[in-house]
CSV table of C-alpha atoms (C1' of nucleotides) in Angstrom, one decimal:
chain,number,residue,atom,x,y,z
F,161,UNK,CA,-33.7,-33.5,6.0
F,162,UNK,CA,-33.4,-30.3,8.1
F,163,UNK,CA,-29.8,-30.3,8.7
F,164,UNK,CA,-27.4,-31.8,6.0
F,165,UNK,CA,-25.1,-34.3,7.5
F,166,UNK,CA,-21.4,-32.9,8.4
F,167,UNK,CA,-22.9,-29.5,7.9
F,168,UNK,CA,-21.0,-27.3,10.2
F,169,UNK,CA,-21.8,-23.3,10.5
F,170,UNK,CA,-18.3,-22.2,10.6
F,171,UNK,CA,-17.3,-23.7,7.8
F,172,UNK,CA,-20.4,-22.6,5.9
F,173,UNK,CA,-19.6,-19.0,7.0
F,174,UNK,CA,-16.3,-19.4,4.8
F,175,UNK,CA,-17.5,-20.9,1.8
F,176,UNK,CA,-19.9,-18.5,1.9
F,177,UNK,CA,-17.4,-15.5,1.9
F,178,UNK,CA,-15.0,-17.5,-0.8
F,179,UNK,CA,-18.2,-18.0,-3.0
F,180,UNK,CA,-18.9,-14.4,-2.9
F,181,UNK,CA,-16.0,-13.4,-3.3
F,182,UNK,CA,-15.4,-15.4,-6.3
F,183,UNK,CA,-18.7,-14.3,-8.0
F,184,UNK,CA,-18.1,-10.3,-7.3
F,185,UNK,CA,-15.1,-10.6,-8.8
F,186,UNK,CA,-16.2,-12.1,-11.9
F,187,UNK,CA,-19.7,-10.6,-12.2
F,188,UNK,CA,-19.8,-7.3,-10.2
F,189,UNK,CA,-21.6,-7.4,-6.7
F,190,UNK,CA,-25.1,-5.5,-8.4
F,191,UNK,CA,-24.9,-8.3,-11.1
F,192,UNK,CA,-24.9,-11.0,-8.6
F,193,UNK,CA,-27.9,-12.7,-6.5
F,194,UNK,CA,-28.2,-13.9,-3.5
F,195,UNK,CA,-29.6,-17.3,-5.3
F,196,UNK,CA,-26.3,-17.2,-7.6
F,197,UNK,CA,-24.1,-17.0,-4.4
F,198,UNK,CA,-26.5,-20.0,-2.5
F,199,UNK,CA,-26.2,-22.2,-5.5
F,200,UNK,CA,-22.5,-22.0,-5.2
F,201,UNK,CA,-22.2,-22.3,-1.7
F,202,UNK,CA,-24.8,-25.3,-1.8
F,203,UNK,CA,-27.5,-24.6,-0.1
F,204,UNK,CA,-30.6,-22.9,-0.5
F,205,UNK,CA,-30.9,-18.9,-0.6
F,206,UNK,CA,-32.9,-18.0,2.8
F,207,UNK,CA,-30.0,-20.1,4.4
F,208,UNK,CA,-27.5,-17.4,3.5
F,209,UNK,CA,-28.9,-15.0,6.1
F,210,UNK,CA,-27.6,-17.0,8.9
F,211,UNK,CA,-24.3,-15.9,8.1
F,212,UNK,CA,-25.1,-12.5,7.1
F,213,UNK,CA,-27.6,-9.8,7.7
F,214,UNK,CA,-27.7,-8.5,4.3
F,215,UNK,CA,-26.0,-8.3,0.8
F,216,UNK,CA,-24.5,-5.2,1.5
F,217,UNK,CA,-23.1,-6.7,5.0
F,218,UNK,CA,-21.5,-9.3,2.7
F,219,UNK,CA,-19.6,-7.3,0.2
F,220,UNK,CA,-18.4,-4.8,3.0
F,221,UNK,CA,-16.9,-7.8,5.4
F,222,UNK,CA,-14.8,-9.3,2.3
F,223,UNK,CA,-13.5,-5.8,1.3
F,224,UNK,CA,-12.9,-4.7,5.1
F,225,UNK,CA,-10.9,-8.4,5.5
F,226,UNK,CA,-8.9,-7.9,2.4
F,227,UNK,CA,-8.0,-4.3,3.6
F,228,UNK,CA,-7.0,-5.7,6.9
F,229,UNK,CA,-5.3,-8.9,5.5
F,230,UNK,CA,-3.1,-6.3,3.2
F,231,UNK,CA,-2.4,-4.1,6.1
F,232,UNK,CA,-1.5,-7.1,8.3
F,233,UNK,CA,0.5,-8.7,5.7
F,234,UNK,CA,2.7,-5.3,5.4
F,235,UNK,CA,3.3,-5.4,9.1
F,236,UNK,CA,4.5,-8.8,9.0
F,237,UNK,CA,6.6,-8.4,6.3
F,238,UNK,CA,8.5,-4.7,7.3
F,239,UNK,CA,8.9,-6.1,10.6
F,240,UNK,CA,12.5,-6.0,10.2
F,241,UNK,CA,12.6,-3.2,7.9
F,242,UNK,CA,15.9,-2.1,6.1
F,243,UNK,CA,17.2,1.4,7.1
F,244,UNK,CA,17.9,2.3,3.5
F,245,UNK,CA,15.2,3.7,1.7
F,246,UNK,CA,15.7,2.1,-1.7
F,247,UNK,CA,15.8,-1.3,-0.2
F,248,UNK,CA,12.7,-0.5,1.7
F,249,UNK,CA,10.7,0.9,-1.8
F,250,UNK,CA,12.1,-2.5,-3.3
F,251,UNK,CA,10.7,-4.6,-0.1
F,252,UNK,CA,7.4,-2.9,-1.0
F,253,UNK,CA,7.2,-3.5,-4.6
F,254,UNK,CA,8.1,-6.9,-4.2
F,255,UNK,CA,5.5,-6.9,-1.2
F,256,UNK,CA,2.8,-5.3,-3.5
F,257,UNK,CA,3.1,-7.4,-6.3
F,258,UNK,CA,3.4,-10.8,-4.6
F,259,UNK,CA,0.2,-10.5,-2.4
F,260,UNK,CA,-1.8,-8.6,-5.3
F,261,UNK,CA,-0.9,-11.6,-7.7
F,262,UNK,CA,-2.1,-14.1,-4.8
F,263,UNK,CA,-5.6,-12.3,-3.8
F,264,UNK,CA,-6.5,-11.3,-7.4
F,265,UNK,CA,-10.0,-11.7,-6.3
F,266,UNK,CA,-10.0,-9.5,-3.5
F,267,UNK,CA,-8.3,-6.9,-5.5
F,268,UNK,CA,-10.6,-6.8,-8.1
F,269,UNK,CA,-13.4,-6.3,-5.4
F,270,UNK,CA,-11.7,-3.7,-3.2
F,271,UNK,CA,-10.9,-1.3,-6.5
F,272,UNK,CA,-14.4,-2.0,-8.4
F,273,UNK,CA,-16.8,-2.1,-5.7
F,274,UNK,CA,-15.9,1.1,-3.4
F,275,UNK,CA,-19.4,2.8,-5.4
F,276,UNK,CA,-21.3,-0.1,-4.6
F,277,UNK,CA,-20.7,0.2,-0.6
F,278,UNK,CA,-23.3,2.2,1.6
F,279,UNK,CA,-21.8,5.7,2.8
F,280,UNK,CA,-20.7,4.6,6.1
F,281,UNK,CA,-19.2,1.5,4.7
F,282,UNK,CA,-17.0,3.2,2.0
F,283,UNK,CA,-15.6,5.5,4.7
F,284,UNK,CA,-14.2,2.7,6.5
F,285,UNK,CA,-12.7,1.0,3.5
F,286,UNK,CA,-11.0,4.1,1.9
F,287,UNK,CA,-9.5,5.0,5.5
F,288,UNK,CA,-7.7,1.9,5.0
F,289,UNK,CA,-6.7,2.3,1.7
F,290,UNK,CA,-5.2,5.7,2.4
F,291,UNK,CA,-3.6,4.3,5.2
F,292,UNK,CA,-1.9,1.3,2.8
F,293,UNK,CA,-1.2,4.3,0.3
F,294,UNK,CA,0.4,6.4,3.3
F,295,UNK,CA,3.4,3.4,3.8
F,296,UNK,CA,4.8,4.2,0.5
F,297,UNK,CA,4.4,7.9,0.4
F,298,UNK,CA,6.7,7.9,4.0
F,299,UNK,CA,9.0,5.8,2.4
F,300,UNK,CA,9.6,7.7,-0.7
F,301,UNK,CA,9.3,10.9,1.3
F,302,UNK,CA,12.1,9.4,3.7
F,303,UNK,CA,14.4,8.7,0.7
F,304,UNK,CA,13.8,11.8,-1.0
F,305,UNK,CA,14.8,13.7,2.2
F,306,UNK,CA,17.7,11.6,2.5
F,307,UNK,CA,18.9,12.7,-0.9
F,308,UNK,CA,18.6,9.0,-2.2
F,309,UNK,CA,15.5,9.1,-4.6
F,310,UNK,CA,14.8,12.2,-6.7
F,311,UNK,CA,11.3,12.4,-7.4
F,312,UNK,CA,9.4,14.3,-9.8
F,313,UNK,CA,6.5,14.8,-7.5
F,314,UNK,CA,6.4,13.0,-4.6
F,315,UNK,CA,2.2,12.8,-4.3
F,316,UNK,CA,2.3,11.6,-7.8
F,317,UNK,CA,5.2,9.5,-7.9
F,318,UNK,CA,3.7,7.2,-5.0
F,319,UNK,CA,0.3,7.4,-6.8
F,320,UNK,CA,1.9,6.4,-10.2
F,321,UNK,CA,3.6,3.5,-8.4
F,322,UNK,CA,0.6,1.9,-7.0
F,323,UNK,CA,-1.5,2.4,-10.3
F,324,UNK,CA,1.3,-0.1,-12.3
F,325,UNK,CA,2.2,-2.4,-9.7
F,326,UNK,CA,-1.9,-3.2,-9.4
F,327,UNK,CA,-2.1,-3.1,-13.3
F,328,UNK,CA,0.0,-6.4,-13.1
F,329,UNK,CA,-3.3,-8.2,-11.7
F,330,UNK,CA,-5.1,-7.1,-15.1
F,331,UNK,CA,-2.9,-9.1,-17.5
F,332,UNK,CA,-0.7,-11.4,-15.3
F,333,UNK,CA,-1.9,-15.4,-16.0
F,334,UNK,CA,0.1,-18.4,-14.2
F,335,UNK,CA,0.8,-19.8,-17.9
F,336,UNK,CA,2.3,-16.9,-19.2
F,337,UNK,CA,5.8,-16.0,-20.2
F,338,UNK,CA,6.8,-14.6,-16.8
F,339,UNK,CA,7.1,-15.9,-13.4
F,340,UNK,CA,6.2,-13.6,-10.7
F,341,UNK,CA,9.8,-13.5,-9.3
F,342,UNK,CA,10.8,-12.0,-13.2
F,343,UNK,CA,7.8,-9.6,-12.9
F,344,UNK,CA,9.2,-8.3,-9.5
F,345,UNK,CA,12.5,-8.0,-11.2
F,346,UNK,CA,11.2,-5.6,-14.1
F,347,UNK,CA,9.0,-3.8,-12.0
F,348,UNK,CA,11.8,-3.0,-9.5
F,349,UNK,CA,13.7,-1.8,-12.8
F,350,UNK,CA,11.1,0.5,-13.9
F,351,UNK,CA,10.3,1.9,-10.4
F,352,UNK,CA,14.2,2.1,-9.3
F,353,UNK,CA,14.0,4.9,-13.0
F,354,UNK,CA,10.9,6.5,-11.8
F,355,UNK,CA,12.1,7.6,-8.6
F,356,UNK,CA,15.7,8.7,-9.7
F,357,UNK,CA,14.6,10.8,-12.6
F,358,UNK,CA,15.4,14.3,-11.0
F,359,UNK,CA,15.9,16.5,-14.1
F,360,UNK,CA,12.8,17.5,-14.8
F,361,UNK,CA,11.8,17.8,-10.7
F,362,UNK,CA,8.8,19.8,-9.8
F,363,UNK,CA,8.9,19.5,-6.0
F,364,UNK,CA,6.7,18.4,-3.5
A,1483,UNK,CA,-50.1,14.7,-24.9
A,1484,UNK,CA,-48.8,12.3,-26.7
A,1485,UNK,CA,-45.4,14.0,-28.0
A,1486,UNK,CA,-44.3,16.6,-26.1
A,1487,UNK,CA,-43.6,20.3,-28.1
A,1488,UNK,CA,-40.1,21.0,-29.2
A,1489,UNK,CA,-39.1,17.4,-28.7
A,1490,UNK,CA,-36.8,16.0,-31.2
A,1491,UNK,CA,-35.9,12.1,-31.9
A,1492,UNK,CA,-31.9,13.0,-32.5
A,1493,UNK,CA,-31.6,15.3,-29.5
A,1494,UNK,CA,-33.2,12.6,-27.5
A,1495,UNK,CA,-31.1,10.1,-28.8
A,1496,UNK,CA,-28.1,11.9,-27.6
A,1497,UNK,CA,-29.8,12.8,-24.6
A,1498,UNK,CA,-29.9,9.4,-23.8
A,1499,UNK,CA,-25.9,8.1,-24.4
A,1500,UNK,CA,-25.3,10.9,-22.1
A,1501,UNK,CA,-27.5,10.2,-19.4
A,1502,UNK,CA,-26.7,6.6,-19.2
A,1503,UNK,CA,-23.2,7.0,-19.8
A,1504,UNK,CA,-23.3,9.3,-16.7
A,1505,UNK,CA,-25.2,7.1,-14.5
A,1506,UNK,CA,-23.1,3.8,-15.6
A,1507,UNK,CA,-20.0,5.7,-14.7
A,1508,UNK,CA,-21.4,6.7,-11.3
A,1509,UNK,CA,-23.1,3.6,-10.1
A,1510,UNK,CA,-22.4,0.6,-12.3
A,1511,UNK,CA,-24.0,-0.9,-15.4
A,1512,UNK,CA,-25.8,-3.6,-13.4
A,1513,UNK,CA,-27.0,-1.2,-10.7
A,1514,UNK,CA,-28.5,1.4,-12.9
A,1515,UNK,CA,-32.4,0.3,-14.1
A,1516,UNK,CA,-33.8,1.5,-17.3
A,1517,UNK,CA,-36.4,3.7,-15.4
A,1518,UNK,CA,-33.5,5.9,-13.6
A,1519,UNK,CA,-32.1,6.5,-17.0
A,1520,UNK,CA,-35.7,7.5,-18.3
A,1521,UNK,CA,-36.2,9.8,-15.3
A,1522,UNK,CA,-32.7,11.5,-16.2
A,1523,UNK,CA,-33.5,11.6,-19.8
A,1524,UNK,CA,-37.1,13.2,-18.6
A,1525,UNK,CA,-38.9,10.6,-20.6
A,1526,UNK,CA,-41.2,7.4,-19.6
A,1527,UNK,CA,-39.0,3.8,-19.5
A,1528,UNK,CA,-40.5,2.5,-22.5
A,1529,UNK,CA,-39.7,5.5,-24.8
A,1530,UNK,CA,-36.2,4.4,-24.4
A,1531,UNK,CA,-36.6,1.4,-26.7
A,1532,UNK,CA,-37.5,3.8,-29.6
A,1533,UNK,CA,-33.2,4.5,-29.0
A,1534,UNK,CA,-31.7,1.3,-28.4
A,1535,UNK,CA,-33.1,-2.2,-28.8
A,1536,UNK,CA,-32.0,-3.0,-25.6
A,1537,UNK,CA,-29.6,-2.2,-22.4
A,1538,UNK,CA,-26.8,-4.0,-23.1
A,1539,UNK,CA,-26.7,-2.6,-26.5
A,1540,UNK,CA,-26.9,0.7,-25.0
A,1541,UNK,CA,-23.9,-0.1,-22.8
A,1542,UNK,CA,-21.7,-1.6,-25.9
A,1543,UNK,CA,-22.7,1.5,-28.0
A,1544,UNK,CA,-21.1,3.9,-25.2
A,1545,UNK,CA,-18.2,1.7,-24.9
A,1546,UNK,CA,-17.5,1.5,-28.9
A,1547,UNK,CA,-18.1,5.3,-29.5
A,1548,UNK,CA,-15.6,5.8,-26.3
A,1549,UNK,CA,-13.1,4.0,-27.9
A,1550,UNK,CA,-13.6,5.2,-31.7
A,1551,UNK,CA,-13.0,8.0,-30.2
A,1552,UNK,CA,-10.3,7.6,-28.4
A,1553,UNK,CA,-8.5,6.0,-31.7
A,1554,UNK,CA,-9.4,8.8,-33.9
A,1555,UNK,CA,-8.5,11.6,-31.4
A,1556,UNK,CA,-5.0,10.2,-31.6
A,1557,UNK,CA,-5.1,10.0,-35.3
A,1558,UNK,CA,-5.7,13.1,-35.8
A,1559,UNK,CA,-3.2,14.3,-33.1
A,1560,UNK,CA,-0.7,12.4,-34.7
A,1561,UNK,CA,-0.8,13.5,-37.9
A,1562,UNK,CA,2.3,15.2,-37.8
A,1563,UNK,CA,4.0,12.8,-36.1
A,1564,UNK,CA,7.6,13.8,-35.0
A,1565,UNK,CA,10.1,11.6,-36.1
A,1566,UNK,CA,12.3,11.5,-32.5
A,1567,UNK,CA,10.8,8.8,-30.5
A,1568,UNK,CA,11.1,10.4,-27.3
A,1569,UNK,CA,9.1,13.4,-28.7
A,1570,UNK,CA,6.4,10.8,-30.0
A,1571,UNK,CA,6.4,9.4,-26.5
A,1572,UNK,CA,5.9,12.9,-24.8
A,1573,UNK,CA,2.8,13.3,-27.1
A,1574,UNK,CA,1.3,10.1,-26.4
A,1575,UNK,CA,1.7,11.1,-22.9
A,1576,UNK,CA,0.1,14.3,-23.2
A,1577,UNK,CA,-2.5,13.0,-25.3
A,1578,UNK,CA,-3.5,10.5,-23.1
A,1579,UNK,CA,-3.9,12.1,-20.1
A,1580,UNK,CA,-5.6,15.1,-21.6
A,1581,UNK,CA,-8.1,12.8,-23.1
A,1582,UNK,CA,-8.3,10.6,-20.2
A,1583,UNK,CA,-9.1,13.3,-18.1
A,1584,UNK,CA,-11.9,15.1,-20.5
A,1585,UNK,CA,-13.8,11.8,-20.3
A,1586,UNK,CA,-13.5,10.5,-16.8
A,1587,UNK,CA,-16.6,8.9,-17.4
A,1588,UNK,CA,-16.4,7.2,-20.8
A,1589,UNK,CA,-13.0,5.9,-19.2
A,1590,UNK,CA,-14.5,4.4,-16.3
A,1591,UNK,CA,-17.0,2.4,-18.4
A,1592,UNK,CA,-14.5,1.6,-20.9
A,1593,UNK,CA,-12.4,-0.1,-17.9
A,1594,UNK,CA,-15.0,-1.3,-15.5
A,1595,UNK,CA,-18.1,-2.7,-17.7
A,1596,UNK,CA,-15.9,-5.0,-19.8
A,1597,UNK,CA,-17.4,-7.9,-17.6
A,1598,UNK,CA,-20.6,-6.8,-18.3
A,1599,UNK,CA,-20.4,-7.1,-22.0
A,1600,UNK,CA,-21.9,-10.1,-24.0
A,1601,UNK,CA,-19.0,-12.1,-25.5
A,1602,UNK,CA,-19.2,-10.9,-28.8
A,1603,UNK,CA,-19.5,-6.9,-27.8
A,1604,UNK,CA,-16.3,-8.0,-25.7
A,1605,UNK,CA,-14.4,-9.2,-28.5
A,1606,UNK,CA,-15.0,-5.6,-30.1
A,1607,UNK,CA,-14.1,-3.6,-27.5
A,1608,UNK,CA,-11.0,-5.3,-26.4
A,1609,UNK,CA,-9.7,-5.7,-30.1
A,1610,UNK,CA,-9.7,-1.8,-30.1
A,1611,UNK,CA,-8.2,-1.4,-26.5
A,1612,UNK,CA,-5.3,-3.9,-27.8
A,1613,UNK,CA,-5.3,-1.5,-30.8
A,1614,UNK,CA,-4.9,1.2,-28.7
A,1615,UNK,CA,-2.0,-0.4,-26.5
A,1616,UNK,CA,-0.1,-1.2,-29.6
A,1617,UNK,CA,0.4,2.3,-30.4
A,1618,UNK,CA,2.5,2.8,-27.1
A,1619,UNK,CA,3.9,-0.5,-27.7
A,1620,UNK,CA,5.4,0.9,-31.6
A,1621,UNK,CA,7.0,4.1,-29.7
A,1622,UNK,CA,8.2,2.1,-27.1
A,1623,UNK,CA,9.9,-0.3,-29.3
A,1624,UNK,CA,11.1,2.4,-32.3
A,1625,UNK,CA,12.8,4.2,-29.7
A,1626,UNK,CA,14.3,1.1,-28.4
A,1627,UNK,CA,15.6,0.2,-31.6
A,1628,UNK,CA,17.0,3.2,-32.2
A,1629,UNK,CA,18.6,3.4,-28.8
A,1630,UNK,CA,17.1,6.1,-27.3
A,1631,UNK,CA,15.3,4.4,-25.0
A,1632,UNK,CA,16.2,1.6,-22.3
A,1633,UNK,CA,13.6,-0.7,-21.5
A,1634,UNK,CA,13.5,-3.2,-18.5
A,1635,UNK,CA,11.1,-5.1,-20.8
A,1636,UNK,CA,9.2,-3.5,-23.8
A,1637,UNK,CA,5.6,-5.1,-23.1
A,1638,UNK,CA,5.7,-4.6,-19.7
A,1639,UNK,CA,6.9,-1.0,-19.7
A,1640,UNK,CA,4.1,0.0,-22.1
A,1641,UNK,CA,1.6,-1.8,-19.7
A,1642,UNK,CA,2.8,0.4,-16.8
A,1643,UNK,CA,2.8,3.5,-19.0
A,1644,UNK,CA,-0.6,2.9,-19.5
A,1645,UNK,CA,-2.0,2.2,-15.9
A,1646,UNK,CA,-0.3,4.9,-14.3
A,1647,UNK,CA,-1.3,7.7,-16.8
A,1648,UNK,CA,-5.0,6.5,-16.6
A,1649,UNK,CA,-4.5,6.2,-12.8
A,1650,UNK,CA,-4.8,9.9,-12.7
A,1651,UNK,CA,-8.6,9.2,-13.5
A,1652,UNK,CA,-9.1,8.5,-10.0
A,1653,UNK,CA,-7.4,11.1,-8.1
A,1654,UNK,CA,-7.7,14.1,-10.6
A,1655,UNK,CA,-10.1,16.8,-9.4
A,1656,UNK,CA,-10.9,20.2,-11.5
A,1657,UNK,CA,-10.5,22.3,-8.1
A,1658,UNK,CA,-7.2,20.3,-6.8
A,1659,UNK,CA,-3.6,21.7,-6.7
A,1660,UNK,CA,-2.4,20.8,-10.0
A,1661,UNK,CA,-3.5,22.2,-13.7
A,1662,UNK,CA,-4.0,19.5,-16.4
A,1663,UNK,CA,-0.6,21.1,-17.9
A,1664,UNK,CA,1.3,20.6,-14.3
A,1665,UNK,CA,0.1,17.3,-14.2
A,1666,UNK,CA,1.4,16.4,-18.0
A,1667,UNK,CA,4.7,17.9,-17.0
A,1668,UNK,CA,5.1,15.6,-14.0
A,1669,UNK,CA,3.8,12.5,-15.6
A,1670,UNK,CA,6.3,13.2,-18.3
A,1671,UNK,CA,9.3,13.5,-15.9
A,1672,UNK,CA,8.2,10.1,-14.8
A,1673,UNK,CA,7.7,8.3,-17.9
A,1674,UNK,CA,11.1,9.3,-19.0
A,1675,UNK,CA,13.1,8.0,-15.9
A,1676,UNK,CA,11.1,4.9,-16.8
A,1677,UNK,CA,12.2,4.4,-20.3
A,1678,UNK,CA,15.4,5.9,-19.5
A,1679,UNK,CA,16.2,3.4,-16.9
A,1680,UNK,CA,18.7,0.8,-18.3
A,1681,UNK,CA,20.9,-0.7,-15.6
A,1682,UNK,CA,18.8,-3.7,-14.6
A,1683,UNK,CA,17.5,-4.2,-18.3
A,1684,UNK,CA,15.9,-7.7,-18.7
A,1685,UNK,CA,15.3,-7.5,-22.6
A,1686,UNK,CA,12.5,-7.7,-24.1
N,662,DG,C1',-42.1,10.6,-30.5
N,663,DT,C1',-44.1,9.6,-26.3
N,664,DC,C1',-47.1,8.0,-22.9
N,665,DT,C1',-50.1,4.5,-19.7
N,666,DA,C1',-50.0,-0.5,-18.3
N,667,DT,C1',-48.6,-4.4,-18.1
N,668,DA,C1',-46.6,-9.3,-18.8
N,669,DG,C1',-43.3,-12.1,-17.2
N,670,DA,C1',-39.2,-13.0,-14.3
N,671,DA,C1',-36.3,-12.0,-11.2
N,672,DG,C1',-34.6,-10.0,-7.0
N,673,DG,C1',-33.4,-9.4,-1.6
N,674,DA,C1',-35.5,-10.7,2.4
N,675,DT,C1',-38.4,-13.2,6.3
N,676,DA,C1',-41.5,-17.3,8.1
N,677,DG,C1',-42.3,-21.3,9.8
N,678,DA,C1',-41.3,-26.7,9.3
N,679,DC,C1',-38.1,-30.2,10.5
G,864,DG,C1',-28.5,-25.2,10.2
G,865,DT,C1',-31.2,-25.9,6.4
G,866,DC,C1',-35.2,-26.3,3.4
G,867,DT,C1',-39.0,-24.9,1.4
G,868,DA,C1',-42.5,-21.2,0.3
G,869,DT,C1',-43.8,-16.8,0.0
G,870,DC,C1',-44.1,-11.7,0.6
G,871,DC,C1',-43.1,-7.6,-1.7
G,872,DT,C1',-40.5,-4.9,-4.8
G,873,DT,C1',-38.1,-3.6,-9.0
G,874,DC,C1',-36.7,-5.2,-13.2
G,875,DT,C1',-36.6,-5.5,-18.8
G,876,DA,C1',-39.1,-5.1,-22.4
G,877,DT,C1',-43.7,-4.8,-25.1
G,878,DA,C1',-48.2,-3.6,-26.3
G,879,DG,C1',-51.6,-0.2,-27.7
G,880,DA,C1',-53.4,4.4,-27.3
G,881,DC,C1',-52.8,9.2,-28.6
DNA sequence: GTCTATAGAAGGATAGAC
DNA sequence: GTCTATCCTTCTATAGAC
């Protein structure tokens, strides 16, 4: 039959994003075909074009929503932000780890598929990525100005922290020896060391 | 004419690896065609198969040589390794940053294209990656045992250090404000803080 | 050692039936 | 809302000429 019984456009659209997210994360955008995605969704390839004008837009929407979710989630989390810079830093570290472990596929795509975005789409995503980075930079600068942190370099410290925190997604396994809570504690410990190391300070 | 004047198989093979490395790093393995590589090399597509049995092997060889170069370079560098764990750690940090900044394309491929390797090829590369990780783990464990480091977690500390050091490749620019020497100093400063943070120690 | 030519498969995207 | 069928392009890899 032409229309499957119980089929639903809204739902298919969601299933499509979910399927594409999973496949892009696993095999990479360029390596995944529209036919593969269609098979995962349970429709024929042509039907996908009811929900996306093309493959590029599909990738962009996945990444764009991911970044929006990230920024929105942090806004919610930090609504009642503590005044103490160290407390805010700890809040950020915990948030970053938790969010990234919950959305491993999205994170993977957001970092690996940047080069497959068109120029215009890249600019949009890159701006949101910078926006997120600046959240941490602001915390570090505030803490530094208040004399609570001793940073080796204010910009590189934020790059280093984000890199080490995001790295968790590359080795974390649900059945590993460490709970998410425990992982947060360990990274908090390391980040504290990193922002309290003033002996070889190089200015910012 | 059939054979270009001055053409040279040995040289073409090298040019091929170089061209493929550049293109794979820029656009990704799956997005780059053999025709594109051939154009970069300056030959027709069919001629590439004199130097590689297929595209997959080309990717594998690039990654495999990269890992061999990395391990060999460290062997040379650490031939006269200092006894002091902190000195060895500093040697590793400087080496890692310097090597990775000199070989940005290779690093990019080695991290991003793992999923495009066949199962067998993946196993080979993954083993060498683990081998490299263990070099740092050994330094951290020795230093910890000698009471010179206070680690939050011995395994996660090594993951965190490698992640933050490798992250340098994502933002470094030749014409940026910081020299490689200066970058090494800053990361040394941060790594010191990371391995001397014992207050919230969680064991290993 | 490299070329041209091409086989054969797979890709993105569209048209029209139901 | 989805299917089938298909257009047209592009891909990897090979064959045979030079």
